[in-house]
PDB file of C-alpha atoms in Angstrom:
ATOM      1  CA  MET A   1      -0.181   0.080   0.014  1.00  0.00           C
ATOM      2  CA  VAL A   2       2.749   2.363   0.806  1.00  0.00           C
ATOM      3  CA  LYS A   3       4.559   1.650  -2.315  1.00  0.00           C
ATOM      4  CA  ARG A   4       1.132   2.432  -4.294  1.00  0.00           C
ATOM      5  CA  LEU A   5       0.920   5.683  -2.596  1.00  0.00           C
ATOM      6  CA  ILE A   6       4.472   6.880  -3.352  1.00  0.00           C
ATOM      7  CA  ALA A   7       4.015   5.923  -6.980  1.00  0.00           C
ATOM      8  CA  THR A   8       0.729   7.927  -7.158  1.00  0.00           C
ATOM      9  CA  ALA A   9       2.374  10.685  -5.455  1.00  0.00           C
ATOM     10  CA  LEU A  10       5.173  10.725  -7.961  1.00  0.00           C
ATOM     11  CA  VAL A  11       2.601  10.746 -10.938  1.00  0.00           C
ATOM     12  CA  CYS A  12       0.881  13.637  -9.422  1.00  0.00           C
ATOM     13  CA  LEU A  13       3.734  15.908  -8.916  1.00  0.00           C
ATOM     14  CA  PRO A  14       4.322  16.976 -12.222  1.00  0.00           C
ATOM     15  CA  ALA A  15       0.693  18.283 -12.563  1.00  0.00           C
ATOM     16  CA  LEU A  16       1.013  19.866  -9.118  1.00  0.00           C
ATOM     17  CA  ALA A  17       4.224  21.659 -10.431  1.00  0.00           C
ATOM     18  CA  ALA A  18       2.468  22.471 -13.558  1.00  0.00           C
ATOM     19  CA  ALA A  19      -0.229  24.233 -11.778  1.00  0.00           C
ATOM     20  CA  GLN A  20       1.858  25.797  -9.394  1.00  0.00           C
ATOM     21  CA  ALA A  21       3.643  27.527 -12.474  1.00  0.00           C
ATOM     22  CA  LEU A  22       0.499  28.836 -14.137  1.00  0.00           C
ATOM     23  CA  PRO A  23       1.071  32.957 -14.478  1.00  0.00           C
ATOM     24  CA  PRO A  24      -0.798  34.609 -11.654  1.00  0.00           C
ATOM     25  CA  GLU A  25      -3.654  36.384 -14.359  1.00  0.00           C
ATOM     26  CA  ILE A  26      -4.618  32.562 -15.525  1.00  0.00           C
ATOM     27  CA  ALA A  27      -4.540  31.318 -12.146  1.00  0.00           C
ATOM     28  CA  ALA A  28      -6.630  34.305 -11.018  1.00  0.00           C
ATOM     29  CA  SER A  29      -9.302  34.083 -13.857  1.00  0.00           C
ATOM     30  CA  GLY A  30      -9.091  30.163 -13.489  1.00  0.00           C
ATOM     31  CA  THR A  31      -9.827  30.277 -17.404  1.00  0.00           C
ATOM     32  CA  LEU A  32      -7.779  29.869 -20.556  1.00  0.00           C
ATOM     33  CA  LYS A  33      -8.816  31.173 -23.840  1.00  0.00           C
ATOM     34  CA  VAL A  34      -8.158  28.746 -26.610  1.00  0.00           C
ATOM     35  CA  ALA A  35      -8.547  29.297 -30.282  1.00  0.00           C
ATOM     36  CA  ILE A  36      -9.855  26.105 -32.246  1.00  0.00           C
ATOM     37  CA  VAL A  37     -10.657  25.826 -35.813  1.00  0.00           C
ATOM     38  CA  PRO A  38     -12.955  22.451 -35.962  1.00  0.00           C
ATOM     39  CA  ASN A  39     -12.689  21.243 -39.569  1.00  0.00           C
ATOM     40  CA  TYR A  40      -9.582  18.964 -39.107  1.00  0.00           C
ATOM     41  CA  PRO A  41     -10.619  15.437 -37.900  1.00  0.00           C
ATOM     42  CA  PRO A  42      -9.891  13.580 -35.896  1.00  0.00           C
ATOM     43  CA  MET A  43      -7.984  16.223 -34.405  1.00  0.00           C
ATOM     44  CA  GLU A  44     -11.023  18.597 -34.090  1.00  0.00           C
ATOM     45  CA  PHE A  45     -14.175  18.798 -35.611  1.00  0.00           C
ATOM     46  CA  LYS A  46     -18.259  18.969 -34.721  1.00  0.00           C
ATOM     47  CA  ASP A  47     -20.067  15.982 -33.824  1.00  0.00           C
ATOM     48  CA  PRO A  48     -22.468  15.645 -36.639  1.00  0.00           C
ATOM     49  CA  ALA A  49     -25.114  14.334 -34.181  1.00  0.00           C
ATOM     50  CA  THR A  50     -24.625  16.960 -31.400  1.00  0.00           C
ATOM     51  CA  GLY A  51     -22.922  19.967 -33.062  1.00  0.00           C
ATOM     52  CA  ARG A  52     -20.501  19.922 -30.200  1.00  0.00           C
ATOM     53  CA  LEU A  53     -16.666  19.995 -30.494  1.00  0.00           C
ATOM     54  CA  THR A  54     -14.880  16.862 -30.362  1.00  0.00           C
ATOM     55  CA  GLY A  55     -11.505  15.168 -31.441  1.00  0.00           C
ATOM     56  CA  PHE A  56      -8.016  14.405 -30.070  1.00  0.00           C
ATOM     57  CA  ASP A  57      -7.208  18.251 -29.419  1.00  0.00           C
ATOM     58  CA  VAL A  58     -10.729  18.815 -27.748  1.00  0.00           C
ATOM     59  CA  ASP A  59     -10.210  15.799 -25.530  1.00  0.00           C
ATOM     60  CA  LEU A  60      -6.411  16.700 -24.797  1.00  0.00           C
ATOM     61  CA  GLY A  61      -7.142  19.995 -23.825  1.00  0.00           C
ATOM     62  CA  GLU A  62      -9.849  19.299 -21.313  1.00  0.00           C
ATOM     63  CA  ALA A  63      -7.278  16.616 -19.894  1.00  0.00           C
ATOM     64  CA  LEU A  64      -4.480  19.535 -19.581  1.00  0.00           C
ATOM     65  CA  ALA A  65      -7.158  21.916 -18.124  1.00  0.00           C
ATOM     66  CA  ARG A  66      -7.913  19.584 -15.368  1.00  0.00           C
ATOM     67  CA  LYS A  67      -4.221  18.935 -14.749  1.00  0.00           C
ATOM     68  CA  LEU A  68      -3.642  22.610 -14.163  1.00  0.00           C
ATOM     69  CA  GLY A  69      -6.773  23.144 -12.277  1.00  0.00           C
ATOM     70  CA  ILE A  70      -8.497  25.492 -14.634  1.00  0.00           C
ATOM     71  CA  ALA A  71     -11.279  25.608 -17.282  1.00  0.00           C
ATOM     72  CA  LEU A  72     -11.088  26.132 -21.403  1.00  0.00           C
ATOM     73  CA  ALA A  73     -13.019  28.837 -23.199  1.00  0.00           C
ATOM     74  CA  TRP A  74     -12.917  27.218 -26.656  1.00  0.00           C
ATOM     75  CA  GLN A  75     -13.219  30.021 -29.222  1.00  0.00           C
ATOM     76  CA  GLU A  76     -13.988  28.985 -32.729  1.00  0.00           C
ATOM     77  CA  THR A  77     -12.052  31.098 -35.387  1.00  0.00           C
ATOM     78  CA  SER A  78     -10.649  30.809 -38.778  1.00  0.00           C
ATOM     79  CA  PHE A  79      -7.183  29.525 -39.502  1.00  0.00           C
ATOM     80  CA  ASP A  80      -5.836  32.903 -40.653  1.00  0.00           C
ATOM     81  CA  GLN A  81      -7.063  34.621 -37.396  1.00  0.00           C
ATOM     82  CA  MET A  82      -5.649  32.114 -35.025  1.00  0.00           C
ATOM     83  CA  MET A  83      -1.901  33.597 -34.954  1.00  0.00           C
ATOM     84  CA  PRO A  84      -3.122  37.297 -34.963  1.00  0.00           C
ATOM     85  CA  ALA A  85      -5.708  36.449 -32.008  1.00  0.00           C
ATOM     86  CA  LEU A  86      -2.682  35.123 -30.101  1.00  0.00           C
ATOM     87  CA  ALA A  87      -0.481  37.713 -30.822  1.00  0.00           C
ATOM     88  CA  THR A  88      -3.062  40.684 -29.567  1.00  0.00           C
ATOM     89  CA  GLY A  89      -4.042  38.821 -26.526  1.00  0.00           C
ATOM     90  CA  ARG A  90      -7.456  37.799 -27.686  1.00  0.00           C
ATOM     91  CA  VAL A  91      -6.735  34.252 -26.885  1.00  0.00           C
ATOM     92  CA  ASP A  92      -4.284  32.605 -24.427  1.00  0.00           C
ATOM     93  CA  ALA A  93      -3.551  29.575 -26.634  1.00  0.00           C
ATOM     94  CA  ILE A  94      -3.948  27.618 -29.944  1.00  0.00           C
ATOM     95  CA  LEU A  95      -5.044  24.071 -29.803  1.00  0.00           C
ATOM     96  CA  SER A  96      -6.138  23.120 -33.365  1.00  0.00           C
ATOM     97  CA  GLY A  97      -3.443  20.754 -34.854  1.00  0.00           C
ATOM     98  CA  MET A  98      -1.120  23.398 -35.533  1.00  0.00           C
ATOM     99  CA  THR A  99       2.310  22.549 -36.861  1.00  0.00           C
ATOM    100  CA  ASP A 100       5.287  23.751 -34.866  1.00  0.00           C
ATOM    101  CA  LEU A 101       7.279  25.530 -37.575  1.00  0.00           C
ATOM    102  CA  PRO A 102      10.343  27.967 -36.905  1.00  0.00           C
ATOM    103  CA  THR A 103       8.698  30.821 -38.889  1.00  0.00           C
ATOM    104  CA  ARG A 104       5.756  31.135 -35.984  1.00  0.00           C
ATOM    105  CA  HIS A 105       8.307  31.123 -33.136  1.00  0.00           C
ATOM    106  CA  ASP A 106       8.210  34.822 -33.193  1.00  0.00           C
ATOM    107  CA  THR A 107       4.628  34.944 -32.424  1.00  0.00           C
ATOM    108  CA  ALA A 108       4.133  31.667 -30.581  1.00  0.00           C
ATOM    109  CA  GLY A 109       6.122  29.039 -28.331  1.00  0.00           C
ATOM    110  CA  PHE A 110       4.974  25.561 -28.986  1.00  0.00           C
ATOM    111  CA  VAL A 111       4.512  22.769 -26.386  1.00  0.00           C
ATOM    112  CA  ASP A 112       4.897  19.868 -28.864  1.00  0.00           C
ATOM    113  CA  TYR A 113       2.603  16.936 -28.113  1.00  0.00           C
ATOM    114  CA  LEU A 114       2.514  14.867 -31.555  1.00  0.00           C
ATOM    115  CA  ARG A 115       4.360  14.032 -34.216  1.00  0.00           C
ATOM    116  CA  SER A 116       3.723  13.262 -37.673  1.00  0.00           C
ATOM    117  CA  GLY A 117       4.364  13.959 -41.478  1.00  0.00           C
ATOM    118  CA  PRO A 118       2.928  14.704 -44.578  1.00  0.00           C
ATOM    119  CA  GLN A 119       1.638  11.714 -46.647  1.00  0.00           C
ATOM    120  CA  PHE A 120       0.971  11.195 -50.462  1.00  0.00           C
ATOM    121  CA  PHE A 121      -2.412   9.109 -50.782  1.00  0.00           C
ATOM    122  CA  VAL A 122      -4.300   8.458 -54.108  1.00  0.00           C
ATOM    123  CA  ARG A 123      -7.759   7.193 -54.861  1.00  0.00           C
ATOM    124  CA  LYS A 124      -7.909   3.180 -54.286  1.00  0.00           C
ATOM    125  CA  ALA A 125      -9.128   2.751 -57.763  1.00  0.00           C
ATOM    126  CA  ARG A 126      -6.171   4.133 -59.043  1.00  0.00           C
ATOM    127  CA  GLU A 127      -3.847   2.197 -56.852  1.00  0.00           C
ATOM    128  CA  ALA A 128      -2.145   0.195 -59.602  1.00  0.00           C
ATOM    129  CA  GLU A 129      -0.677   3.545 -61.231  1.00  0.00           C
ATOM    130  CA  PHE A 130       1.253   4.528 -58.237  1.00  0.00           C
ATOM    131  CA  LYS A 131       3.464   1.371 -56.848  1.00  0.00           C
ATOM    132  CA  ASP A 132       6.063   3.681 -55.294  1.00  0.00           C
ATOM    133  CA  MET A 133       6.348   7.468 -54.511  1.00  0.00           C
ATOM    134  CA  ALA A 134       8.570   7.763 -57.585  1.00  0.00           C
ATOM    135  CA  SER A 135       5.387   7.271 -59.688  1.00  0.00           C
ATOM    136  CA  LEU A 136       4.095  10.835 -58.332  1.00  0.00           C
ATOM    137  CA  CYS A 137       6.554  12.564 -60.277  1.00  0.00           C
ATOM    138  CA  GLY A 138       5.146  14.699 -63.113  1.00  0.00           C
ATOM    139  CA  ARG A 139       1.593  14.132 -61.599  1.00  0.00           C
ATOM    140  CA  SER A 140      -0.609  16.856 -60.194  1.00  0.00           C
ATOM    141  CA  VAL A 141      -0.736  16.691 -56.292  1.00  0.00           C
ATOM    142  CA  GLY A 142      -2.925  18.799 -54.285  1.00  0.00           C
ATOM    143  CA  ALA A 143      -2.790  20.025 -50.641  1.00  0.00           C
ATOM    144  CA  SER A 144      -3.854  22.787 -48.413  1.00  0.00           C
ATOM    145  CA  ARG A 145      -1.849  25.959 -49.273  1.00  0.00           C
ATOM    146  CA  ARG A 146      -2.234  27.325 -45.721  1.00  0.00           C
ATOM    147  CA  THR A 147       0.019  24.677 -44.512  1.00  0.00           C
ATOM    148  CA  SER A 148       4.016  23.788 -44.870  1.00  0.00           C
ATOM    149  CA  PHE A 149       2.882  21.130 -47.356  1.00  0.00           C
ATOM    150  CA  PRO A 150       3.434  23.042 -50.464  1.00  0.00           C
ATOM    151  CA  ARG A 151       7.107  23.638 -49.228  1.00  0.00           C
ATOM    152  CA  GLU A 152       7.816  20.174 -48.167  1.00  0.00           C
ATOM    153  CA  ILE A 153       6.213  18.843 -51.450  1.00  0.00           C
ATOM    154  CA  ALA A 154       8.325  21.097 -53.433  1.00  0.00           C
ATOM    155  CA  ALA A 155      11.503  19.889 -51.513  1.00  0.00           C
ATOM    156  CA  TRP A 156      10.822  16.111 -52.123  1.00  0.00           C
ATOM    157  CA  SER A 157      10.012  17.015 -55.784  1.00  0.00           C
ATOM    158  CA  ASP A 158      13.406  18.571 -56.280  1.00  0.00           C
ATOM    159  CA  ALA A 159      15.235  15.896 -54.447  1.00  0.00           C
ATOM    160  CA  HIS A 160      13.510  12.963 -56.202  1.00  0.00           C
ATOM    161  CA  CYS A 161      11.868  13.997 -59.477  1.00  0.00           C
ATOM    162  CA  GLY A 162      14.815  15.728 -61.316  1.00  0.00           C
ATOM    163  CA  GLY A 163      13.271  17.200 -64.651  1.00  0.00           C
ATOM    164  CA  ASN A 164       9.969  15.753 -64.163  1.00  0.00           C
ATOM    165  CA  PRO A 165       8.388  17.671 -60.990  1.00  0.00           C
ATOM    166  CA  ILE A 166       5.331  17.204 -59.099  1.00  0.00           C
ATOM    167  CA  LYS A 167       2.415  19.954 -60.180  1.00  0.00           C
ATOM    168  CA  PHE A 168       1.248  21.403 -57.105  1.00  0.00           C
ATOM    169  CA  VAL A 169      -2.235  22.324 -56.740  1.00  0.00           C
ATOM    170  CA  GLY A 170      -3.139  24.729 -53.709  1.00  0.00           C
ATOM    171  CA  THR A 171      -6.490  23.881 -52.005  1.00  0.00           C
ATOM    172  CA  GLU A 172      -8.607  25.217 -49.344  1.00  0.00           C
ATOM    173  CA  GLY A 173      -7.830  22.680 -46.733  1.00  0.00           C
ATOM    174  CA  SER A 174      -7.538  18.706 -46.579  1.00  0.00           C
ATOM    175  CA  ALA A 175     -11.339  18.431 -47.433  1.00  0.00           C
ATOM    176  CA  ASP A 176     -10.941  20.339 -50.534  1.00  0.00           C
ATOM    177  CA  ALA A 177      -7.987  18.370 -51.408  1.00  0.00           C
ATOM    178  CA  ARG A 178     -10.112  15.076 -50.921  1.00  0.00           C
ATOM    179  CA  THR A 179     -12.903  16.580 -53.204  1.00  0.00           C
ATOM    180  CA  GLN A 180     -10.460  17.399 -55.993  1.00  0.00           C
ATOM    181  CA  LEU A 181      -9.267  14.097 -55.708  1.00  0.00           C
ATOM    182  CA  ARG A 182     -12.229  12.338 -56.046  1.00  0.00           C
ATOM    183  CA  GLN A 183     -13.338  14.410 -58.877  1.00  0.00           C
ATOM    184  CA  GLY A 184     -10.242  13.346 -61.003  1.00  0.00           C
ATOM    185  CA  ARG A 185      -8.934  17.139 -60.680  1.00  0.00           C
ATOM    186  CA  ILE A 186      -5.881  16.245 -59.390  1.00  0.00           C
ATOM    187  CA  ASP A 187      -3.854  12.664 -59.243  1.00  0.00           C
ATOM    188  CA  ALA A 188      -2.744  12.415 -55.744  1.00  0.00           C
ATOM    189  CA  ALA A 189      -3.084  14.677 -52.431  1.00  0.00           C
ATOM    190  CA  VAL A 190      -1.216  15.275 -49.190  1.00  0.00           C
ATOM    191  CA  GLN A 191      -2.170  15.563 -45.595  1.00  0.00           C
ATOM    192  CA  GLY A 192      -0.661  14.837 -42.243  1.00  0.00           C
ATOM    193  CA  ASN A 193      -0.615  11.040 -41.655  1.00  0.00           C
ATOM    194  CA  GLU A 194      -2.212  11.585 -38.347  1.00  0.00           C
ATOM    195  CA  THR A 195      -5.543  12.109 -40.136  1.00  0.00           C
ATOM    196  CA  LEU A 196      -5.292   9.328 -42.791  1.00  0.00           C
ATOM    197  CA  PRO A 197      -6.517   6.412 -40.641  1.00  0.00           C
ATOM    198  CA  TYR A 198      -9.523   8.598 -39.514  1.00  0.00           C
ATOM    199  CA  VAL A 199     -10.504   9.846 -43.124  1.00  0.00           C
ATOM    200  CA  MET A 200      -9.871   6.125 -44.538  1.00  0.00           C
ATOM    201  CA  GLY A 201     -12.158   4.794 -41.879  1.00  0.00           C
ATOM    202  CA  LEU A 202     -14.953   7.109 -42.784  1.00  0.00           C
ATOM    203  CA  GLU A 203     -14.556   6.265 -46.363  1.00  0.00           C
ATOM    204  CA  PRO A 204     -13.557   2.720 -46.684  1.00  0.00           C
ATOM    205  CA  GLY A 205     -11.868   1.551 -49.726  1.00  0.00           C
ATOM    206  CA  ALA A 206     -11.759   5.019 -51.164  1.00  0.00           C
ATOM    207  CA  TYR A 207      -8.093   5.756 -50.527  1.00  0.00           C
ATOM    208  CA  VAL A 208      -4.717   4.349 -50.098  1.00  0.00           C
ATOM    209  CA  ALA A 209      -1.642   5.837 -48.917  1.00  0.00           C
ATOM    210  CA  VAL A 210       1.635   5.871 -51.100  1.00  0.00           C
ATOM    211  CA  GLY A 211       5.118   5.402 -49.442  1.00  0.00           C
ATOM    212  CA  THR A 212       6.189   6.940 -46.286  1.00  0.00           C
ATOM    213  CA  PRO A 213       5.655  10.561 -44.883  1.00  0.00           C
ATOM    214  CA  ILE A 214       7.898  13.051 -46.808  1.00  0.00           C
ATOM    215  CA  ALA A 215       9.072  15.096 -43.556  1.00  0.00           C
ATOM    216  CA  LEU A 216       8.930  15.160 -39.902  1.00  0.00           C
ATOM    217  CA  GLN A 217       6.647  17.478 -38.231  1.00  0.00           C
ATOM    218  CA  PHE A 218       5.652  18.340 -34.508  1.00  0.00           C
ATOM    219  CA  THR A 219       2.123  19.595 -33.714  1.00  0.00           C
ATOM    220  CA  GLY A 220       2.051  21.809 -30.582  1.00  0.00           C
ATOM    221  CA  VAL A 221      -0.160  23.973 -28.204  1.00  0.00           C
ATOM    222  CA  ALA A 222       0.852  27.528 -29.385  1.00  0.00           C
ATOM    223  CA  LEU A 223       1.392  29.931 -26.667  1.00  0.00           C
ATOM    224  CA  PRO A 224       2.620  33.493 -26.715  1.00  0.00           C
ATOM    225  CA  ALA A 225       6.300  33.614 -27.293  1.00  0.00           C
ATOM    226  CA  LYS A 226       6.791  35.666 -24.123  1.00  0.00           C
ATOM    227  CA  ALA A 227       4.677  33.522 -21.851  1.00  0.00           C
ATOM    228  CA  THR A 228       7.396  31.127 -20.724  1.00  0.00           C
ATOM    229  CA  GLY A 229       5.766  30.691 -17.398  1.00  0.00           C
ATOM    230  CA  LEU A 230       2.670  29.408 -19.102  1.00  0.00           C
ATOM    231  CA  GLN A 231       4.497  27.226 -21.682  1.00  0.00           C
ATOM    232  CA  GLN A 232       6.323  25.598 -18.909  1.00  0.00           C
ATOM    233  CA  ALA A 233       3.175  24.774 -16.966  1.00  0.00           C
ATOM    234  CA  VAL A 234       1.378  23.296 -20.023  1.00  0.00           C
ATOM    235  CA  ALA A 235       4.593  21.200 -20.664  1.00  0.00           C
ATOM    236  CA  GLY A 236       4.500  20.020 -17.014  1.00  0.00           C
ATOM    237  CA  ALA A 237       0.697  18.899 -17.479  1.00  0.00           C
ATOM    238  CA  LEU A 238       1.382  17.123 -20.734  1.00  0.00           C
ATOM    239  CA  ASP A 239       4.346  15.241 -19.016  1.00  0.00           C
ATOM    240  CA  ALA A 240       1.904  14.596 -16.214  1.00  0.00           C
ATOM    241  CA  LEU A 241      -0.767  12.846 -18.540  1.00  0.00           C
ATOM    242  CA  ILE A 242       2.062  10.935 -20.344  1.00  0.00           C
ATOM    243  CA  ALA A 243       3.128   9.609 -16.824  1.00  0.00           C
ATOM    244  CA  ASP A 244      -0.490   8.520 -15.787  1.00  0.00           C
ATOM    245  CA  GLY A 245      -1.234   7.248 -19.083  1.00  0.00           C
ATOM    246  CA  THR A 246      -4.164   9.522 -20.095  1.00  0.00           C
ATOM    247  CA  TYR A 247      -2.341  10.550 -23.127  1.00  0.00           C
ATOM    248  CA  ARG A 248      -1.736   7.016 -24.517  1.00  0.00           C
ATOM    249  CA  ALA A 249      -5.279   6.354 -23.772  1.00  0.00           C
ATOM    250  CA  LEU A 250      -6.467   9.273 -25.768  1.00  0.00           C
ATOM    251  CA  LEU A 251      -4.322   8.653 -28.701  1.00  0.00           C
ATOM    252  CA  ALA A 252      -5.669   5.015 -28.931  1.00  0.00           C
ATOM    253  CA  LYS A 253      -9.260   6.307 -28.947  1.00  0.00           C
ATOM    254  CA  TRP A 254      -8.395   8.584 -31.832  1.00  0.00           C
ATOM    255  CA  GLN A 255      -6.070   5.974 -33.789  1.00  0.00           C
ATOM    256  CA  LEU A 256      -3.072   8.111 -33.116  1.00  0.00           C
ATOM    257  CA  GLY A 257      -0.914   5.653 -31.611  1.00  0.00           C
ATOM    258  CA  ASP A 258       1.866   5.826 -33.946  1.00  0.00           C
ATOM    259  CA  ASN A 259       2.225   9.770 -33.689  1.00  0.00           C
ATOM    260  CA  ALA A 260       3.042   9.572 -29.911  1.00  0.00           C
ATOM    261  CA  VAL A 261       6.012  11.714 -28.428  1.00  0.00           C
ATOM    262  CA  ASP A 262       7.719  10.562 -25.286  1.00  0.00           C
ATOM    263  CA  LYS A 263       7.663  13.889 -23.431  1.00  0.00           C
ATOM    264  CA  ALA A 264       6.918  17.491 -24.126  1.00  0.00           C
ATOM    265  CA  THR A 265       9.450  19.486 -25.884  1.00  0.00           C
ATOM    266  CA  LEU A 266       9.489  23.080 -26.657  1.00  0.00           C
ATOM    267  CA  ASN A 267       9.748  24.470 -30.039  1.00  0.00           C
ATOM    268  CA  ALA A 268      11.053  21.438 -31.426  1.00  0.00           C
ATOM    269  CA  GLY A 269       9.989  22.135 -34.858  1.00  0.00           C
ATOM    270  CA  LYS A 270      12.468  22.753 -37.583  1.00  0.00           C
TER     271      LYS A 270
END
């Protein structure tokens, strides 16, 4: 019994330290204002039956809040407005499948909680045309223009396609890319490999992945760049969730087990 109590106490220590590290204004209000764009399942989306926010990020955010002893006030916004809202203080954090990129570090510090990578995929009906990644050279490939995917697709094409480069087609998000793929307007699409198992589960037999991810990315909770205390508090809460098994349980719930991190890191995106 004593050993069990000691083990429980050791698991709780990171959460207690995280809560104590909260900035005074956050601790006083008891609420963290968090920006979210609910259009990226399984990370965040609206439950079709209830209209309520759901997804891995929502579950993770609520779990982090419990460790910190505060509440979350989700604020739905557009992708383009998230970083300005963080910079001006309209929100305290962004938890919405946001990639930790060095170009964002002037505005935000990232507590990284997921690792993933952009993945090529095609319609199952055309699988025979794409036996390997080299078969994508010279083809039209769509991906959200608002992500890092265009740059990463271009880098992969430059490295592997020589004089027969991929023809990139910018889309208005991953859903638009899949629509264009179904309509035959593009040959292949790219989105984060953290979303593909979920998407394929919604449309069984519709898509097939090609090759392996073309880059490594970290997804993080974006917090104001100068709010180092808040960053450390959230990192401590994440480590506590990893230690007590909650993090792994949430990953399993949303089919994200392959995207786990071993511990919280700050600004690990390259």
